[in-house]
Amino acid sequence: MDKPVIGVLPGTNGDGSGFFMVPAYARSIEASGGIPVMLPLTADEAVLRQLAALCAGFLLPGGQDISPMVYDEPVSEGCGPCCAELDRMELLLLRELLDRDKPVFGICRGLQFLNAALGGTLYQDLPSERPAGISHRQTQSADAPCHSVMLAEGSPLQALLRADTISVNSFHHQAVKTLAPPLSVAALSEDRLVEAVWMPSKRFVRAVQWHPELSFMTDENSRRLFADFVAACCI
Ligand code: MN
C-alpha cells in the first residue's frame, strides 16, 4: 500500500519574506510511515481545494502568533508578529478539510488556530494575561519535559496513551482562552490551560499544545501521537 502523503502548512518568518518546514515535522512523519510535503503559502481558493483533495492528511505546525482578527478581537500590546496570508490560507483550507472530513493534526500554533477558526479566543500574550500560571516557555532542551498535563476522561488522547497524566515540553506564547464550541478538551496543564483538543464531530481533528516532533526520538508518547495521526491518514 502507498504511504499517505501529508500536507504540512508552511512556517513563516517575521516579515513574511520566506517560508519553510522545520525538519522535525518531516522526520517525525516519515518515521511514522507518512510522506511529508510542505504546502505553498497561498490563499488561492482553487489551489487550496485541489491541495485538500490531494493529501491524505494535514499537519498544522507551530509558528507565529495568530492575528486576533481571526477571532474578532483588537490586537493587544503583547501580541507577537503575525502572518495575515498564513491565517487566511489556514481559514480557507480548514473549511475544505472539514467538508471532506480529512485528518488534521495541530501542534502548538496549530491548536490555537483550530480554536480561533472554530469560534474560540486566545490569550494574545500568555505571561502578561495569566501571570499566576506556570511558565509555558521552557529553557531546557526541547525534548525535555517542562510540565505535566492531565488527560481528559473519555478523550481519544487518554485512550491512545492509556495514562491520566503525562509530561510534555512547552514553547508557546499564546493559548486557548475560551474554547471553540465544536472542540472538546483532551488535556489540561497543571495550571488548567487547555493543552490538547479534539473535535468529536469529525473522524480525526486533534491538536496538542506541546511539541511531540521535538521529543519524538526520546518519548514514546510523542511517537504514539504521530503513529495515530499517520494511521488515520491511511483510512
Ligand atoms: Mn504548555
Short mmCIF file of C-alpha atoms and ligand atoms in Angstrom, two decimals:
data_model
loop_
_atom_site.label_atom_id
_atom_site.label_comp_id
_atom_site.label_asym_id
_atom_site.label_seq_id
_atom_site.Cartn_x
_atom_site.Cartn_y
_atom_site.Cartn_z
CA MET A 1 0.00 0.00 0.00
CA ASP A 2 1.21 3.52 -0.81
CA LYS A 3 2.25 5.68 2.12
CA PRO A 4 -0.09 8.58 2.87
CA VAL A 5 1.03 11.99 1.62
CA ILE A 6 0.67 14.51 4.44
CA GLY A 7 0.46 18.22 3.69
CA VAL A 8 2.37 20.34 6.19
CA LEU A 9 1.34 24.00 6.38
CA PRO A 10 4.34 26.30 5.89
CA GLY A 11 6.19 28.05 8.68
CA THR A 12 6.67 31.77 8.06
CA ASN A 13 9.38 34.14 9.24
CA GLY A 14 8.87 37.54 10.82
CA ASP A 15 8.45 39.70 7.74
CA GLY A 16 6.84 37.08 5.50
CA SER A 17 9.80 37.05 3.13
CA GLY A 18 10.33 33.29 3.48
CA PHE A 19 8.55 30.09 4.35
CA PHE A 20 9.84 26.71 5.43
CA MET A 21 9.25 23.35 7.10
CA VAL A 22 11.02 22.58 10.37
CA PRO A 23 12.87 19.28 9.78
CA ALA A 24 11.49 17.63 12.95
CA TYR A 25 7.97 17.63 11.46
CA ALA A 26 9.20 15.97 8.27
CA ARG A 27 11.29 13.40 10.13
CA SER A 28 8.52 12.51 12.60
CA ILE A 29 6.01 11.98 9.78
CA GLU A 30 8.49 9.95 7.74
CA ALA A 31 9.49 7.81 10.73
CA SER A 32 5.77 7.13 11.32
CA GLY A 33 5.18 5.90 7.77
CA GLY A 34 3.94 9.04 6.02
CA ILE A 35 5.35 11.25 3.26
CA PRO A 36 5.56 14.91 4.37
CA VAL A 37 5.03 17.59 1.73
CA MET A 38 5.26 21.27 2.53
CA LEU A 39 2.36 23.26 1.13
CA PRO A 40 2.99 26.58 -0.60
CA LEU A 41 1.93 29.76 1.20
CA THR A 42 -1.18 30.63 -0.77
CA ALA A 43 -4.68 31.88 -0.15
CA ASP A 44 -5.86 30.92 -3.65
CA GLU A 45 -9.11 29.06 -3.03
CA ALA A 46 -8.94 26.91 -6.15
CA VAL A 47 -5.40 25.83 -5.27
CA LEU A 48 -6.41 25.06 -1.69
CA ARG A 49 -9.37 22.97 -2.87
CA GLN A 50 -7.01 20.95 -5.05
CA LEU A 51 -4.49 20.54 -2.21
CA ALA A 52 -7.28 19.45 0.15
CA ALA A 53 -8.14 16.64 -2.27
CA LEU A 54 -4.51 15.76 -2.98
CA CYS A 55 -3.23 14.99 0.53
CA ALA A 56 -4.44 12.23 2.84
CA GLY A 57 -3.99 14.37 5.95
CA PHE A 58 -2.76 17.76 7.11
CA LEU A 59 -0.40 18.93 9.82
CA LEU A 60 -0.89 22.43 11.22
CA PRO A 61 2.54 23.13 12.74
CA GLY A 62 3.87 25.57 15.31
CA GLY A 63 4.74 29.08 14.28
CA GLN A 64 3.99 32.74 14.72
CA ASP A 65 1.13 34.21 16.72
CA ILE A 66 -2.36 34.25 15.22
CA SER A 67 -3.90 37.56 14.31
CA PRO A 68 -6.69 38.45 16.79
CA MET A 69 -8.68 39.49 13.70
CA VAL A 70 -9.36 35.76 13.23
CA TYR A 71 -11.41 35.81 16.45
CA ASP A 72 -12.64 39.41 16.17
CA GLU A 73 -10.63 40.99 18.97
CA PRO A 74 -8.38 44.06 18.90
CA VAL A 75 -4.63 43.42 18.81
CA SER A 76 -3.13 43.77 22.29
CA GLU A 77 0.33 45.16 23.03
CA GLY A 78 1.74 41.73 23.87
CA CYS A 79 0.66 40.00 20.66
CA GLY A 80 3.66 38.91 18.59
CA PRO A 81 4.21 39.20 14.82
CA CYS A 82 1.51 37.53 12.69
CA CYS A 83 1.34 36.42 9.06
CA ALA A 84 -2.01 37.51 7.61
CA GLU A 85 -1.58 35.38 4.48
CA LEU A 86 -1.00 32.21 6.52
CA ASP A 87 -4.01 32.95 8.71
CA ARG A 88 -6.11 33.43 5.57
CA MET A 89 -4.73 30.26 3.97
CA GLU A 90 -5.47 28.19 7.06
CA LEU A 91 -9.02 29.55 7.36
CA LEU A 92 -9.81 28.69 3.73
CA LEU A 93 -8.06 25.32 3.83
CA LEU A 94 -9.63 24.27 7.12
CA ARG A 95 -13.10 24.82 5.66
CA GLU A 96 -12.24 22.43 2.81
CA LEU A 97 -10.73 19.87 5.17
CA LEU A 98 -13.74 19.82 7.48
CA ASP A 99 -16.08 19.48 4.48
CA ARG A 100 -14.08 16.46 3.32
CA ASP A 101 -13.56 15.11 6.86
CA LYS A 102 -9.80 14.90 6.27
CA PRO A 103 -7.49 14.08 9.20
CA VAL A 104 -6.00 17.23 10.75
CA PHE A 105 -3.32 17.24 13.44
CA GLY A 106 -2.44 20.57 15.04
CA ILE A 107 0.70 21.29 17.02
CA CYS A 108 1.13 24.40 19.20
CA ARG A 109 0.04 27.26 16.89
CA GLY A 110 -2.00 24.57 15.09
CA LEU A 111 -4.10 24.01 18.21
CA GLN A 112 -4.52 27.74 18.72
CA PHE A 113 -5.51 28.18 15.10
CA LEU A 114 -8.16 25.43 15.23
CA ASN A 115 -9.62 27.06 18.32
CA ALA A 116 -9.62 30.57 16.83
CA ALA A 117 -11.01 29.41 13.48
CA LEU A 118 -13.83 27.43 15.08
CA GLY A 119 -15.12 30.24 17.29
CA GLY A 120 -12.84 30.33 20.35
CA THR A 121 -10.49 33.05 21.59
CA LEU A 122 -6.82 33.15 22.62
CA TYR A 123 -4.61 34.72 25.23
CA GLN A 124 -2.57 37.03 23.00
CA ASP A 125 0.31 37.19 25.46
CA LEU A 126 0.10 34.38 27.99
CA PRO A 127 2.72 35.60 30.53
CA SER A 128 1.11 39.04 30.99
CA GLU A 129 -2.52 37.91 30.73
CA ARG A 130 -2.17 34.94 33.05
CA PRO A 131 0.69 35.87 35.38
CA ALA A 132 -0.24 33.36 38.10
CA GLY A 133 0.29 30.41 35.74
CA ILE A 134 3.39 28.26 35.36
CA SER A 135 5.96 29.02 32.65
CA HIS A 136 4.94 27.63 29.26
CA ARG A 137 8.17 28.62 27.54
CA GLN A 138 10.87 26.24 28.67
CA THR A 139 14.58 26.98 28.67
CA GLN A 140 15.78 23.38 29.00
CA SER A 141 16.44 21.27 25.90
CA ALA A 142 13.50 20.92 23.50
CA ASP A 143 12.87 17.23 24.18
CA ALA A 144 12.89 17.59 27.98
CA PRO A 145 9.54 17.65 29.77
CA CYS A 146 8.56 21.05 31.20
CA HIS A 147 5.19 20.49 32.86
CA SER A 148 2.55 17.82 33.29
CA VAL A 149 -0.86 17.59 31.64
CA MET A 150 -3.94 15.72 32.83
CA LEU A 151 -5.66 13.74 30.08
CA ALA A 152 -9.43 14.11 29.91
CA GLU A 153 -11.53 11.09 30.83
CA GLY A 154 -13.06 9.55 27.70
CA SER A 155 -10.89 11.53 25.25
CA PRO A 156 -9.16 9.76 22.33
CA LEU A 157 -5.87 11.01 23.76
CA GLN A 158 -6.44 9.19 27.04
CA ALA A 159 -7.43 6.05 25.13
CA LEU A 160 -4.29 6.30 22.99
CA LEU A 161 -1.76 6.97 25.75
CA ARG A 162 -3.52 4.94 28.47
CA ALA A 163 -2.50 7.39 31.20
CA ASP A 164 -4.13 10.02 33.39
CA THR A 165 -1.13 12.36 33.46
CA ILE A 166 1.87 12.75 31.15
CA SER A 167 4.84 15.14 30.98
CA VAL A 168 5.25 17.41 27.96
CA ASN A 169 7.52 20.15 26.64
CA SER A 170 6.21 23.71 26.30
CA PHE A 171 7.11 26.53 23.90
CA HIS A 172 4.02 28.63 23.49
CA HIS A 173 3.39 32.36 23.75
CA GLN A 174 -0.38 32.19 23.17
CA ALA A 175 -3.00 29.71 24.38
CA VAL A 176 -6.73 28.96 24.39
CA LYS A 177 -8.75 31.50 26.41
CA THR A 178 -12.28 30.39 25.56
CA LEU A 179 -12.77 27.03 23.89
CA ALA A 180 -14.42 26.86 20.45
CA PRO A 181 -17.84 25.14 20.77
CA PRO A 182 -17.08 22.28 18.30
CA LEU A 183 -13.92 21.29 20.25
CA SER A 184 -13.57 19.24 23.41
CA VAL A 185 -10.68 19.39 25.85
CA ALA A 186 -8.36 16.37 25.75
CA ALA A 187 -5.72 17.63 28.20
CA LEU A 188 -5.24 20.38 30.78
CA SER A 189 -1.95 21.63 32.21
CA GLU A 190 -1.33 21.76 35.95
CA ASP A 191 -2.39 25.45 35.84
CA ARG A 192 -5.53 24.43 33.93
CA LEU A 193 -4.63 25.71 30.49
CA VAL A 194 -6.01 23.79 27.51
CA GLU A 195 -3.15 21.61 26.23
CA ALA A 196 -4.96 19.26 23.84
CA VAL A 197 -8.28 19.30 21.97
CA TRP A 198 -10.30 17.09 19.66
CA MET A 199 -13.38 17.58 17.51
CA PRO A 200 -15.92 14.87 18.32
CA SER A 201 -17.99 15.51 15.16
CA LYS A 202 -15.04 14.68 12.87
CA ARG A 203 -13.10 11.50 12.24
CA PHE A 204 -9.70 12.90 13.21
CA VAL A 205 -9.30 16.58 14.08
CA ARG A 206 -6.97 16.74 17.05
CA ALA A 207 -4.30 19.05 18.38
CA VAL A 208 -1.76 19.36 21.16
CA GLN A 209 -0.24 22.50 22.64
CA TRP A 210 3.16 20.85 23.15
CA HIS A 211 5.72 19.75 20.52
CA PRO A 212 5.82 15.95 20.05
CA GLU A 213 8.02 16.36 16.98
CA LEU A 214 10.81 17.73 19.21
CA SER A 215 10.59 14.80 21.66
CA PHE A 216 9.93 12.15 19.00
CA MET A 217 13.30 10.43 19.49
CA THR A 218 13.14 10.29 23.28
CA ASP A 219 9.46 9.98 24.19
CA GLU A 220 7.16 7.05 23.41
CA ASN A 221 4.02 9.18 23.84
CA SER A 222 5.26 11.57 21.15
CA ARG A 223 5.79 8.67 18.74
CA ARG A 224 2.30 7.35 19.50
CA LEU A 225 0.74 10.71 18.63
CA PHE A 226 2.36 10.69 15.20
CA ALA A 227 1.63 6.99 14.62
CA ASP A 228 -2.04 7.61 15.44
CA PHE A 229 -2.22 10.57 13.04
CA VAL A 230 -0.49 8.74 10.18
CA ALA A 231 -2.74 5.70 10.76
CA ALA A 232 -5.80 7.96 10.45
CA CYS A 233 -4.40 9.22 7.12
CA CYS A 234 -4.23 5.62 5.81
CA ILE A 235 -8.01 5.07 6.01
MN MN B 1 2.33 24.35 27.98
#
